[in-house]
mmCIF file of C-alpha atoms in Angstrom:
data_model
loop_
_atom_site.group_PDB
_atom_site.id
_atom_site.type_symbol
_atom_site.label_atom_id
_atom_site.label_comp_id
_atom_site.label_asym_id
_atom_site.label_seq_id
_atom_site.Cartn_x
_atom_site.Cartn_y
_atom_site.Cartn_z
ATOM 1 C CA MET A 1 -12.017 12.820 -45.928
ATOM 2 C CA VAL A 2 -9.370 15.256 -44.686
ATOM 3 C CA GLN A 3 -7.730 14.097 -41.467
ATOM 4 C CA SER A 4 -7.347 16.454 -38.528
ATOM 5 C CA PRO A 5 -3.829 17.808 -38.059
ATOM 6 C CA LYS A 6 -1.648 16.282 -35.392
ATOM 7 C CA SER A 7 0.210 17.962 -32.596
ATOM 8 C CA LYS A 8 3.964 17.686 -32.394
ATOM 9 C CA ASN A 9 3.770 14.707 -30.087
ATOM 10 C CA GLY A 10 1.554 12.774 -32.457
ATOM 11 C CA SER A 11 -1.736 13.201 -30.620
ATOM 12 C CA PRO A 12 -4.724 15.211 -31.886
ATOM 13 C CA PRO A 13 -4.161 18.920 -31.192
ATOM 14 C CA SER A 14 -6.066 20.803 -28.534
ATOM 15 C CA GLY A 15 -9.466 21.815 -29.874
ATOM 16 C CA ALA A 16 -9.494 19.147 -32.597
ATOM 17 C CA ARG A 17 -12.858 17.579 -33.407
ATOM 18 C CA VAL A 18 -13.136 14.008 -32.138
ATOM 19 C CA SER A 19 -13.901 11.711 -35.059
ATOM 20 C CA GLY A 20 -16.472 8.948 -35.076
ATOM 21 C CA ARG A 21 -13.647 6.495 -35.606
ATOM 22 C CA ALA A 22 -12.042 7.603 -32.333
ATOM 23 C CA TRP A 23 -15.286 6.873 -30.464
ATOM 24 C CA LEU A 24 -15.493 3.466 -32.159
ATOM 25 C CA MET A 25 -11.953 2.638 -31.069
ATOM 26 C CA LEU A 26 -12.813 3.770 -27.532
ATOM 27 C CA ALA A 27 -15.871 1.517 -27.493
ATOM 28 C CA LEU A 28 -13.919 -1.516 -28.725
ATOM 29 C CA ALA A 29 -11.112 -0.895 -26.238
ATOM 30 C CA THR A 30 -13.609 -0.581 -23.388
ATOM 31 C CA ILE A 31 -15.263 -3.854 -24.363
ATOM 32 C CA GLY A 32 -11.873 -5.544 -24.516
ATOM 33 C CA PHE A 33 -10.959 -4.233 -21.081
ATOM 34 C CA ALA A 34 -14.285 -5.462 -19.680
ATOM 35 C CA VAL A 35 -13.950 -8.923 -21.201
ATOM 36 C CA ASN A 36 -10.415 -9.384 -19.900
ATOM 37 C CA PHE A 37 -11.364 -8.091 -16.457
ATOM 38 C CA TRP A 38 -14.305 -10.509 -16.451
ATOM 39 C CA ALA A 39 -11.810 -13.323 -16.878
ATOM 40 C CA TRP A 40 -9.408 -11.778 -14.360
ATOM 41 C CA ALA A 41 -12.114 -11.794 -11.664
ATOM 42 C CA LEU A 42 -13.502 -15.308 -12.137
ATOM 43 C CA LEU A 43 -12.032 -16.718 -8.927
ATOM 44 C CA SER A 44 -13.325 -14.053 -6.542
ATOM 45 C CA PRO A 45 -17.064 -14.957 -6.542
ATOM 46 C CA LEU A 46 -16.180 -18.632 -6.125
ATOM 47 C CA SER A 47 -13.700 -18.178 -3.277
ATOM 48 C CA PRO A 48 -16.247 -18.916 -0.507
ATOM 49 C CA ARG A 49 -17.196 -22.126 -2.338
ATOM 50 C CA PHE A 50 -13.557 -23.155 -2.627
ATOM 51 C CA GLN A 51 -13.047 -22.328 1.039
ATOM 52 C CA ASP A 52 -15.782 -24.779 1.975
ATOM 53 C CA SER A 53 -14.914 -27.527 -0.518
ATOM 54 C CA LEU A 54 -11.137 -27.421 0.012
ATOM 55 C CA ASP A 55 -11.218 -26.436 3.712
ATOM 56 C CA LEU A 56 -9.125 -23.305 3.157
ATOM 57 C CA THR A 57 -8.022 -20.981 5.948
ATOM 58 C CA SER A 58 -8.891 -17.266 5.801
ATOM 59 C CA PHE A 59 -5.357 -16.492 4.629
ATOM 60 C CA GLU A 60 -5.425 -19.206 1.920
ATOM 61 C CA GLN A 61 -8.743 -17.895 0.643
ATOM 62 C CA SER A 62 -7.342 -14.366 0.548
ATOM 63 C CA LEU A 63 -4.231 -15.602 -1.262
ATOM 64 C CA LEU A 64 -6.398 -17.322 -3.870
ATOM 65 C CA VAL A 65 -8.061 -14.076 -4.937
ATOM 66 C CA ALA A 66 -4.918 -11.971 -4.483
ATOM 67 C CA VAL A 67 -2.555 -13.912 -6.778
ATOM 68 C CA PRO A 68 -4.262 -12.945 -10.085
ATOM 69 C CA VAL A 69 -4.322 -9.340 -8.862
ATOM 70 C CA ALA A 70 -0.579 -9.314 -8.168
ATOM 71 C CA VAL A 71 0.381 -10.927 -11.486
ATOM 72 C CA GLY A 72 -1.979 -8.755 -13.496
ATOM 73 C CA SER A 73 -0.576 -5.693 -11.761
ATOM 74 C CA LEU A 74 3.121 -6.391 -12.234
ATOM 75 C CA GLY A 75 2.487 -7.595 -15.787
ATOM 76 C CA ARG A 76 1.204 -4.149 -16.713
ATOM 77 C CA ILE A 77 4.718 -2.732 -16.599
ATOM 78 C CA PRO A 78 6.127 -4.697 -19.573
ATOM 79 C CA VAL A 79 2.757 -4.801 -21.355
ATOM 80 C CA GLY A 80 2.413 -1.014 -21.154
ATOM 81 C CA ALA A 81 5.903 -0.551 -22.574
ATOM 82 C CA LEU A 82 5.179 -3.071 -25.340
ATOM 83 C CA THR A 83 1.998 -1.175 -26.194
ATOM 84 C CA ASP A 84 4.003 2.029 -26.612
ATOM 85 C CA ARG A 85 6.132 0.142 -29.115
ATOM 86 C CA PHE A 86 3.673 -2.105 -30.980
ATOM 87 C CA GLY A 87 0.314 -0.423 -30.389
ATOM 88 C CA GLY A 88 -3.024 -1.563 -29.037
ATOM 89 C CA ARG A 89 -4.052 -3.043 -32.377
ATOM 90 C CA MET A 90 -1.519 -5.820 -31.844
ATOM 91 C CA MET A 91 -1.526 -6.088 -28.058
ATOM 92 C CA PHE A 92 -5.280 -6.311 -27.397
ATOM 93 C CA PRO A 93 -5.773 -9.502 -29.461
ATOM 94 C CA ILE A 94 -2.611 -11.064 -28.005
ATOM 95 C CA VAL A 95 -3.545 -10.457 -24.369
ATOM 96 C CA SER A 96 -7.108 -11.665 -24.946
ATOM 97 C CA ALA A 97 -6.013 -14.833 -26.736
ATOM 98 C CA VAL A 98 -3.362 -15.740 -24.168
ATOM 99 C CA THR A 99 -5.845 -15.285 -21.289
ATOM 100 C CA ILE A 100 -8.017 -18.053 -22.761
ATOM 101 C CA VAL A 101 -5.462 -20.696 -21.711
ATOM 102 C CA PRO A 102 -5.628 -20.225 -17.901
ATOM 103 C CA VAL A 103 -9.395 -19.686 -18.068
ATOM 104 C CA LEU A 104 -9.915 -23.085 -19.698
ATOM 105 C CA TYR A 105 -7.372 -24.723 -17.379
ATOM 106 C CA LEU A 106 -9.187 -23.487 -14.275
ATOM 107 C CA GLY A 107 -12.585 -24.511 -15.580
ATOM 108 C CA LEU A 108 -11.667 -27.942 -16.888
ATOM 109 C CA ALA A 109 -8.916 -29.190 -14.589
ATOM 110 C CA GLY A 110 -7.540 -26.587 -12.190
ATOM 111 C CA HIS A 111 -10.132 -26.305 -9.420
ATOM 112 C CA SER A 112 -9.554 -29.527 -7.491
ATOM 113 C CA SER A 113 -6.807 -28.284 -5.145
ATOM 114 C CA LEU A 114 -5.346 -25.073 -3.771
ATOM 115 C CA ALA A 115 -2.092 -25.629 -5.675
ATOM 116 C CA ALA A 116 -3.968 -26.026 -8.973
ATOM 117 C CA LEU A 117 -6.055 -22.930 -8.297
ATOM 118 C CA LEU A 118 -2.994 -20.843 -7.456
ATOM 119 C CA THR A 119 -1.250 -22.037 -10.612
ATOM 120 C CA GLY A 120 -4.218 -21.155 -12.782
ATOM 121 C CA GLY A 121 -4.733 -17.893 -10.901
ATOM 122 C CA PHE A 122 -1.127 -16.912 -11.553
ATOM 123 C CA PHE A 123 -1.586 -17.070 -15.332
ATOM 124 C CA LEU A 124 -5.115 -15.698 -15.078
ATOM 125 C CA GLY A 125 -3.403 -12.470 -14.045
ATOM 126 C CA ILE A 126 -2.526 -11.899 -17.714
ATOM 127 C CA GLY A 127 -6.087 -10.674 -18.234
ATOM 128 C CA GLY A 128 -5.442 -7.863 -15.786
ATOM 129 C CA THR A 129 -2.723 -6.398 -18.002
ATOM 130 C CA ALA A 130 -5.310 -5.290 -20.586
ATOM 131 C CA PHE A 131 -5.607 -2.000 -18.732
ATOM 132 C CA ALA A 132 -2.053 -1.035 -19.721
ATOM 133 C CA VAL A 133 -2.936 -1.704 -23.358
ATOM 134 C CA GLY A 134 -6.050 0.426 -23.448
ATOM 135 C CA VAL A 135 -4.906 3.647 -21.797
ATOM 136 C CA PRO A 136 -2.157 4.553 -24.314
ATOM 137 C CA PHE A 137 -4.325 3.250 -27.172
ATOM 138 C CA VAL A 138 -7.245 5.519 -26.215
ATOM 139 C CA ASN A 139 -5.016 8.435 -25.212
ATOM 140 C CA ALA A 140 -3.564 8.661 -28.723
ATOM 141 C CA TRP A 141 -7.007 8.985 -30.319
ATOM 142 C CA PHE A 142 -8.211 11.997 -28.273
ATOM 143 C CA PRO A 143 -7.083 15.633 -27.850
ATOM 144 C CA PRO A 144 -5.830 16.683 -24.399
ATOM 145 C CA GLU A 145 -9.040 18.395 -23.267
ATOM 146 C CA ARG A 146 -11.098 15.222 -23.904
ATOM 147 C CA ARG A 147 -8.716 12.630 -22.489
ATOM 148 C CA GLY A 148 -10.080 12.706 -18.942
ATOM 149 C CA LEU A 149 -13.513 11.691 -20.195
ATOM 150 C CA ALA A 150 -12.170 9.229 -22.782
ATOM 151 C CA ILE A 151 -9.890 7.390 -20.373
ATOM 152 C CA GLY A 152 -12.635 7.482 -17.751
ATOM 153 C CA VAL A 153 -15.017 5.804 -20.197
ATOM 154 C CA PHE A 154 -12.363 3.216 -20.991
ATOM 155 C CA GLY A 155 -11.819 2.684 -17.283
ATOM 156 C CA ALA A 156 -15.479 1.735 -16.958
ATOM 157 C CA GLY A 157 -14.398 -1.552 -18.494
ATOM 158 C CA MET A 158 -13.378 -2.533 -14.985
ATOM 159 C CA GLY A 159 -17.071 -3.398 -14.743
ATOM 160 C CA GLY A 160 -16.044 -6.742 -16.161
ATOM 161 C CA THR A 161 -15.630 -7.730 -12.514
ATOM 162 C CA ALA A 162 -19.355 -7.051 -12.064
ATOM 163 C CA ILE A 163 -20.157 -9.405 -14.940
ATOM 164 C CA SER A 164 -18.168 -12.068 -13.135
ATOM 165 C CA ALA A 165 -19.899 -11.345 -9.836
ATOM 166 C CA LEU A 166 -23.377 -11.495 -11.363
ATOM 167 C CA THR A 167 -22.926 -14.581 -13.525
ATOM 168 C CA THR A 168 -20.232 -16.905 -12.161
ATOM 169 C CA VAL A 169 -22.017 -18.359 -9.127
ATOM 170 C CA LYS A 170 -25.340 -18.541 -10.967
ATOM 171 C CA LEU A 171 -23.804 -20.445 -13.882
ATOM 172 C CA VAL A 172 -22.106 -22.905 -11.517
ATOM 173 C CA GLU A 173 -25.347 -23.528 -9.614
ATOM 174 C CA ALA A 174 -27.409 -23.820 -12.785
ATOM 175 C CA SER A 175 -24.989 -26.030 -14.681
ATOM 176 C CA SER A 176 -21.468 -26.949 -13.559
ATOM 177 C CA MET A 177 -18.137 -25.537 -12.390
ATOM 178 C CA GLU A 178 -16.872 -25.594 -15.971
ATOM 179 C CA THR A 179 -19.653 -23.436 -17.424
ATOM 180 C CA PRO A 180 -18.574 -19.884 -16.444
ATOM 181 C CA PHE A 181 -14.965 -20.573 -17.461
ATOM 182 C CA VAL A 182 -15.840 -22.035 -20.856
ATOM 183 C CA SER A 183 -18.317 -19.215 -21.490
ATOM 184 C CA THR A 184 -15.703 -16.589 -20.687
ATOM 185 C CA ALA A 185 -13.135 -18.307 -22.908
ATOM 186 C CA LEU A 186 -15.543 -18.191 -25.850
ATOM 187 C CA VAL A 187 -16.165 -14.466 -25.333
ATOM 188 C CA LEU A 188 -12.418 -13.832 -25.123
ATOM 189 C CA ALA A 189 -11.881 -15.725 -28.377
ATOM 190 C CA ALA A 190 -14.610 -13.755 -30.136
ATOM 191 C CA TYR A 191 -13.177 -10.461 -28.944
ATOM 192 C CA ALA A 192 -9.630 -11.406 -29.986
ATOM 193 C CA VAL A 193 -10.878 -12.031 -33.537
ATOM 194 C CA VAL A 194 -12.891 -8.795 -33.701
ATOM 195 C CA ALA A 195 -10.012 -6.777 -32.257
ATOM 196 C CA ALA A 196 -7.557 -8.203 -34.780
ATOM 197 C CA LEU A 197 -9.892 -7.297 -37.642
ATOM 198 C CA VAL A 198 -11.261 -3.905 -36.546
ATOM 199 C CA LEU A 199 -8.905 -2.154 -34.104
ATOM 200 C CA ARG A 200 -6.597 0.486 -35.555
ATOM 201 C CA ASP A 201 -3.953 2.595 -33.852
ATOM 202 C CA ALA A 202 -4.329 6.370 -34.048
ATOM 203 C CA PRO A 203 -2.768 7.975 -37.158
ATOM 204 C CA GLY A 204 0.551 9.582 -36.323
ATOM 205 C CA ARG A 205 0.861 7.669 -33.056
ATOM 206 C CA THR A 206 4.231 8.374 -31.443
ATOM 207 C CA VAL A 207 6.405 5.248 -31.443
ATOM 208 C CA PRO A 208 9.522 5.228 -29.235
ATOM 209 C CA SER A 209 12.662 3.958 -30.876
ATOM 210 C CA LEU A 210 14.697 3.247 -27.745
ATOM 211 C CA PRO A 211 14.979 -0.313 -26.376
ATOM 212 C CA LEU A 212 12.465 -1.472 -23.776
ATOM 213 C CA ALA A 213 14.900 -1.352 -20.846
ATOM 214 C CA ARG A 214 15.956 2.234 -21.581
ATOM 215 C CA ARG A 215 12.355 3.358 -21.981
ATOM 216 C CA LEU A 216 11.379 1.823 -18.653
ATOM 217 C CA ALA A 217 14.370 3.477 -17.009
ATOM 218 C CA ALA A 218 13.308 6.829 -18.485
ATOM 219 C CA THR A 219 9.779 6.269 -17.211
ATOM 220 C CA MET A 220 11.074 5.777 -13.684
ATOM 221 C CA LYS A 221 12.717 9.209 -13.867
ATOM 222 C CA LEU A 222 9.403 10.979 -14.450
ATOM 223 C CA SER A 223 7.894 12.485 -11.312
ATOM 224 C CA ILE A 224 4.357 11.825 -12.543
ATOM 225 C CA THR A 225 5.094 8.092 -12.545
ATOM 226 C CA TRP A 226 5.602 8.016 -8.784
ATOM 227 C CA GLN A 227 3.034 10.626 -7.869
ATOM 228 C CA ALA A 228 0.256 8.910 -9.790
ATOM 229 C CA SER A 229 1.376 5.493 -8.527
ATOM 230 C CA VAL A 230 0.859 6.552 -4.917
ATOM 231 C CA LEU A 231 -2.610 7.923 -5.614
ATOM 232 C CA TYR A 232 -3.711 5.032 -7.809
ATOM 233 C CA ALA A 233 -2.523 2.482 -5.252
ATOM 234 C CA VAL A 234 -5.114 3.919 -2.886
ATOM 235 C CA ALA A 235 -7.946 4.729 -5.308
ATOM 236 C CA PHE A 236 -7.913 1.761 -7.658
ATOM 237 C CA GLY A 237 -6.240 -0.486 -5.096
ATOM 238 C CA GLY A 238 -9.158 0.111 -2.756
ATOM 239 C CA TYR A 239 -11.604 -0.726 -5.526
ATOM 240 C CA VAL A 240 -9.790 -3.961 -6.410
ATOM 241 C CA ALA A 241 -9.514 -4.981 -2.770
ATOM 242 C CA PHE A 242 -13.236 -4.565 -2.197
ATOM 243 C CA SER A 243 -14.197 -6.159 -5.502
ATOM 244 C CA VAL A 244 -12.272 -9.344 -4.714
ATOM 245 C CA TYR A 245 -12.781 -9.508 -0.937
ATOM 246 C CA LEU A 246 -16.261 -8.069 -0.413
ATOM 247 C CA PRO A 247 -18.088 -11.417 -0.900
ATOM 248 C CA THR A 248 -15.942 -12.947 1.838
ATOM 249 C CA TYR A 249 -16.360 -9.904 4.089
ATOM 250 C CA LEU A 250 -20.153 -9.903 3.761
ATOM 251 C CA LYS A 251 -20.459 -13.664 4.183
ATOM 252 C CA THR A 252 -18.204 -13.751 7.251
ATOM 253 C CA GLY A 253 -19.046 -10.422 8.864
ATOM 254 C CA TYR A 254 -22.783 -10.284 8.178
ATOM 255 C CA GLY A 255 -23.738 -13.907 7.534
ATOM 256 C CA LEU A 256 -25.009 -13.336 3.989
ATOM 257 C CA THR A 257 -25.375 -16.211 1.564
ATOM 258 C CA GLN A 258 -22.772 -16.593 -1.181
ATOM 259 C CA ALA A 259 -25.227 -15.464 -3.870
ATOM 260 C CA ASP A 260 -26.418 -12.430 -1.880
ATOM 261 C CA ALA A 261 -22.853 -11.402 -1.092
ATOM 262 C CA ALA A 262 -21.885 -11.699 -4.772
ATOM 263 C CA ASN A 263 -24.873 -9.590 -5.841
ATOM 264 C CA ARG A 264 -24.005 -6.852 -3.353
ATOM 265 C CA MET A 265 -20.416 -6.888 -4.541
ATOM 266 C CA ALA A 266 -21.714 -6.449 -8.072
ATOM 267 C CA GLY A 267 -23.641 -3.368 -6.937
ATOM 268 C CA PHE A 268 -20.459 -1.939 -5.420
ATOM 269 C CA VAL A 269 -18.570 -2.584 -8.639
ATOM 270 C CA LEU A 270 -21.253 -1.130 -10.909
ATOM 271 C CA LEU A 271 -21.395 2.121 -8.955
ATOM 272 C CA ALA A 272 -17.601 2.430 -8.998
ATOM 273 C CA VAL A 273 -17.622 1.725 -12.740
ATOM 274 C CA ALA A 274 -20.279 4.375 -13.387
ATOM 275 C CA MET A 275 -18.338 6.943 -11.385
ATOM 276 C CA ARG A 276 -15.024 6.401 -13.157
ATOM 277 C CA PRO A 277 -16.035 8.258 -16.356
ATOM 278 C CA MET A 278 -17.645 10.863 -14.127
ATOM 279 C CA GLY A 279 -14.327 11.311 -12.340
ATOM 280 C CA GLY A 280 -12.594 11.840 -15.677
ATOM 281 C CA TRP A 281 -15.298 14.226 -16.911
ATOM 282 C CA LEU A 282 -15.143 16.282 -13.709
ATOM 283 C CA SER A 283 -11.347 16.338 -13.951
ATOM 284 C CA ASP A 284 -11.561 17.884 -17.425
ATOM 285 C CA ARG A 285 -13.621 20.702 -15.881
ATOM 286 C CA LEU A 286 -12.507 21.086 -12.263
ATOM 287 C CA GLY A 287 -9.023 19.622 -12.421
ATOM 288 C CA PRO A 288 -7.983 16.147 -11.281
ATOM 289 C CA VAL A 289 -6.550 17.340 -7.949
ATOM 290 C CA ARG A 290 -9.903 18.648 -6.723
ATOM 291 C CA VAL A 291 -11.686 15.473 -7.748
ATOM 292 C CA LEU A 292 -9.046 13.302 -6.089
ATOM 293 C CA ALA A 293 -9.184 15.290 -2.860
ATOM 294 C CA GLY A 294 -12.962 15.034 -2.616
ATOM 295 C CA SER A 295 -12.909 11.328 -3.422
ATOM 296 C CA LEU A 296 -10.287 10.478 -0.810
ATOM 297 C CA ALA A 297 -12.129 12.475 1.852
ATOM 298 C CA VAL A 298 -15.232 10.365 1.237
ATOM 299 C CA VAL A 299 -13.184 7.134 1.492
ATOM 300 C CA VAL A 300 -11.776 8.236 4.861
ATOM 301 C CA ALA A 301 -15.263 8.907 6.221
ATOM 302 C CA GLY A 302 -16.753 5.704 4.801
ATOM 303 C CA ALA A 303 -13.976 3.472 6.135
ATOM 304 C CA LEU A 304 -14.240 4.972 9.626
ATOM 305 C CA VAL A 305 -18.006 4.460 9.695
ATOM 306 C CA GLN A 306 -17.732 0.858 8.470
ATOM 307 C CA SER A 307 -14.999 0.073 11.010
ATOM 308 C CA LEU A 308 -17.733 0.280 13.660
ATOM 309 C CA THR A 309 -19.555 -2.604 11.892
ATOM 310 C CA PRO A 310 -22.906 -0.803 11.702
ATOM 311 C CA PRO A 311 -26.079 -2.592 10.595
ATOM 312 C CA LEU A 312 -25.859 -3.406 6.905
ATOM 313 C CA ALA A 313 -29.169 -1.672 6.269
ATOM 314 C CA PRO A 314 -28.981 1.238 5.888
ATOM 315 C CA VAL A 315 -25.710 2.556 7.378
ATOM 316 C CA GLY A 316 -23.325 -0.149 6.169
ATOM 317 C CA THR A 317 -24.789 -0.105 2.677
ATOM 318 C CA ILE A 318 -24.522 3.693 2.476
ATOM 319 C CA ALA A 319 -20.893 3.569 3.659
ATOM 320 C CA PHE A 320 -19.931 0.952 1.093
ATOM 321 C CA LEU A 321 -21.735 2.682 -1.774
ATOM 322 C CA ALA A 322 -20.177 6.029 -0.880
ATOM 323 C CA MET A 323 -16.726 4.434 -0.927
ATOM 324 C CA ALA A 324 -17.519 2.726 -4.239
ATOM 325 C CA ALA A 325 -18.475 6.041 -5.841
ATOM 326 C CA ALA A 326 -15.414 7.782 -4.415
ATOM 327 C CA LEU A 327 -12.951 5.055 -5.429
ATOM 328 C CA GLY A 328 -14.352 5.012 -8.973
ATOM 329 C CA ALA A 329 -14.178 8.797 -9.347
ATOM 330 C CA GLY A 330 -10.713 8.885 -7.794
ATOM 331 C CA SER A 331 -9.452 6.242 -10.211
ATOM 332 C CA GLY A 332 -10.736 8.251 -13.163
ATOM 333 C CA ALA A 333 -9.179 11.435 -11.803
ATOM 334 C CA THR A 334 -5.788 9.782 -11.328
ATOM 335 C CA PHE A 335 -5.531 8.857 -14.989
ATOM 336 C CA ALA A 336 -6.811 12.248 -16.028
ATOM 337 C CA LEU A 337 -3.724 13.529 -14.205
ATOM 338 C CA VAL A 338 -1.549 10.970 -16.019
ATOM 339 C CA ALA A 339 -2.976 11.976 -19.409
ATOM 340 C CA GLN A 340 -2.444 15.653 -18.592
ATOM 341 C CA LEU A 341 1.174 15.424 -17.479
ATOM 342 C CA THR A 342 2.735 12.455 -19.304
ATOM 343 C CA PRO A 343 4.659 12.974 -22.574
ATOM 344 C CA ALA A 344 3.412 11.158 -25.676
ATOM 345 C CA GLY A 345 5.357 7.996 -26.349
ATOM 346 C CA GLN A 346 5.600 7.378 -22.595
ATOM 347 C CA VAL A 347 1.901 6.991 -21.785
ATOM 348 C CA GLY A 348 1.949 3.206 -22.056
ATOM 349 C CA SER A 349 5.056 2.870 -19.909
ATOM 350 C CA VAL A 350 3.743 5.236 -17.248
ATOM 351 C CA THR A 351 0.353 3.540 -17.370
ATOM 352 C CA GLY A 352 2.030 0.188 -16.827
ATOM 353 C CA VAL A 353 3.840 1.341 -13.712
ATOM 354 C CA VAL A 354 0.878 3.264 -12.307
ATOM 355 C CA GLY A 355 -1.490 0.419 -13.132
ATOM 356 C CA ALA A 356 0.853 -1.997 -11.379
ATOM 357 C CA ALA A 357 0.810 0.203 -8.303
ATOM 358 C CA GLY A 358 -2.984 0.235 -8.355
ATOM 359 C CA GLY A 359 -3.219 -3.511 -8.686
ATOM 360 C CA LEU A 360 -0.650 -4.095 -5.964
ATOM 361 C CA GLY A 361 -2.623 -1.685 -3.832
ATOM 362 C CA GLY A 362 -5.455 -4.188 -4.185
ATOM 363 C CA PHE A 363 -3.208 -7.203 -3.572
ATOM 364 C CA LEU A 364 -2.246 -6.484 0.015
ATOM 365 C CA PRO A 365 -5.587 -5.496 1.656
ATOM 366 C CA PRO A 366 -7.305 -8.893 1.183
ATOM 367 C CA LEU A 367 -4.290 -10.601 2.756
ATOM 368 C CA VAL A 368 -4.241 -8.084 5.608
ATOM 369 C CA MET A 369 -7.994 -8.345 6.156
ATOM 370 C CA GLY A 370 -7.889 -12.145 6.181
ATOM 371 C CA SER A 371 -4.959 -12.211 8.592
ATOM 372 C CA LEU A 372 -6.486 -9.628 10.941
ATOM 373 C CA TYR A 373 -9.839 -11.391 10.980
ATOM 374 C CA GLY A 374 -8.117 -14.695 11.722
ATOM 375 C CA ALA A 375 -6.231 -13.078 14.604
ATOM 376 C CA TYR A 376 -8.910 -10.826 16.129
ATOM 377 C CA GLY A 377 -12.241 -12.042 14.739
ATOM 378 C CA THR A 378 -13.085 -8.554 13.400
ATOM 379 C CA TYR A 379 -12.457 -6.452 10.321
ATOM 380 C CA ALA A 380 -12.431 -3.157 12.243
ATOM 381 C CA VAL A 381 -8.654 -2.799 12.386
ATOM 382 C CA GLY A 382 -8.307 -3.326 8.636
ATOM 383 C CA LEU A 383 -10.893 -0.635 7.891
ATOM 384 C CA VAL A 384 -9.198 1.816 10.241
ATOM 385 C CA LEU A 385 -5.949 1.165 8.374
ATOM 386 C CA LEU A 386 -7.748 1.975 5.106
ATOM 387 C CA ALA A 387 -8.925 5.273 6.593
ATOM 388 C CA ILE A 388 -5.387 6.141 7.723
ATOM 389 C CA VAL A 389 -3.850 5.343 4.316
ATOM 390 C CA SER A 390 -6.564 7.324 2.523
ATOM 391 C CA ALA A 391 -6.009 10.301 4.833
ATOM 392 C CA ALA A 392 -2.289 10.215 4.034
ATOM 393 C CA ALA A 393 -3.079 10.109 0.294
ATOM 394 C CA LEU A 394 -5.457 13.048 0.754
ATOM 395 C CA ALA A 395 -2.711 15.075 2.433
ATOM 396 C CA TYR A 396 -0.326 14.256 -0.416
ATOM 397 C CA THR A 397 -2.939 15.210 -3.019
ATOM 398 C CA LEU A 398 -3.344 18.635 -1.443
ATOM 399 C CA THR A 399 0.420 19.205 -1.372
ATOM 400 C CA GLY A 400 2.644 17.286 -3.803
ATOM 401 C CA ALA A 401 0.042 16.458 -6.456
ATOM 402 C CA ARG A 402 -1.366 19.974 -6.413
ATOM 403 C CA ALA A 403 2.097 21.491 -6.854
ATOM 404 C CA ALA A 404 2.773 19.174 -9.803
ATOM 405 C CA ALA A 405 -0.527 19.952 -11.517
ATOM 406 C CA GLU A 406 -0.038 23.694 -11.120
ATOM 407 C CA GLY A 407 3.607 23.612 -12.241
ATOM 408 C CA ASP A 408 5.259 23.034 -15.599
ATOM 409 C CA ARG A 409 4.426 20.012 -17.733
ATOM 410 C CA TYR A 410 6.740 17.053 -17.316
ATOM 411 C CA ARG A 411 9.272 16.492 -20.060
ATOM 412 C CA LEU A 412 11.058 13.450 -21.375
ATOM 413 C CA PRO A 413 14.676 12.903 -20.348
ATOM 414 C CA ALA A 414 17.060 14.058 -23.075
ATOM 415 C CA GLU A 415 17.848 10.576 -24.322
ATOM 416 C CA ASN A 416 14.162 9.878 -24.862
ATOM 417 C CA HIS A 417 13.607 12.544 -27.510
ATOM 418 C CA HIS A 418 14.150 9.959 -30.229
ATOM 419 C CA ALA A 419 10.514 8.970 -30.581
ATOM 420 C CA ARG A 420 9.291 8.686 -34.117
ATOM 421 C CA PRO A 421 5.757 8.865 -35.542
ATOM 422 C CA ALA A 422 4.081 5.625 -36.475
ATOM 423 C CA ALA A 423 4.213 4.766 -40.134
#
């Protein structure tokens, strides 16, 4: 079979036919992302249970679910750079296998105290770095005009948090605390084996030859790195914040049971997951700036409505679902912008930094919400703050991001032109 020609930067050229193998690699990467995110989110559905059994304060409970988010976010920076160098074929199995260790620790021994949970949660954050592996891996397999959709489909793997929400509490109630952790570890092990045997990096993938430190420094000089980081901190950060804190919010603010709150959080996550590929697909057709602007406008409106603590049915539910759809589409649009404007050989590094910003954007809101509720007995102030931040991001999208998208493509610094094609 004759392979499609490659563009100068090692990616498929514009207009190239997407091979069946590329779709297979996308499917396997998406599954890997979902499995690792499933593990990454194991503590969130159980946080109300730990609050009751360990007598945690609101801040301690928020810290418990925020620690894996922070570690998984910051870890994306080196993992993304390593993926540029070694490829997703190597990094996906490694990340999946390493994540098994904290999962088993938490399930078998690490849930008896806050200190043990925080320790396990710290290393559980490794699972969250899988995102920085998948984006450059998928990006290299697809031509520019299909990358918005492809990376959006990959981003749907964030639905692994919905798997956790739907199964974790039920497995604990039906069996034991160990069951969901052991089950997840087995799935991670199976995926690590399949990934090692089946995954392949794209032919002609651009491999940077500069040392890691110099590549990261070059990444920091790219304007797209900082522009996308700001937008992703709001879009994906908002999604992460709700996905980890929504069970607590619904249980405390509306008096729902733990199981009901977890199920509703799963609905939020599933809608956001479904809208992420849609955001990428729309970005391929309308442009990522338009999709981002519309998404952020919806978040502003939804947060303001929910700050009034309306009845959950129907107004509160509509507000939350609208924000879920908007945050999912906005996340997909942000990485469509990254794929459009980032040079080949830098996608993993930029993804790592932008992904870290998104995760850190989800780290702070649960802590803020828990602190504000402890101080004022209401979540209204926190939701107003979300509306204000989203409005600021909307203004930036319509100015700085629009100017970048309509201007010249970003180029590598001179010292970074030493990338070489993969063997």
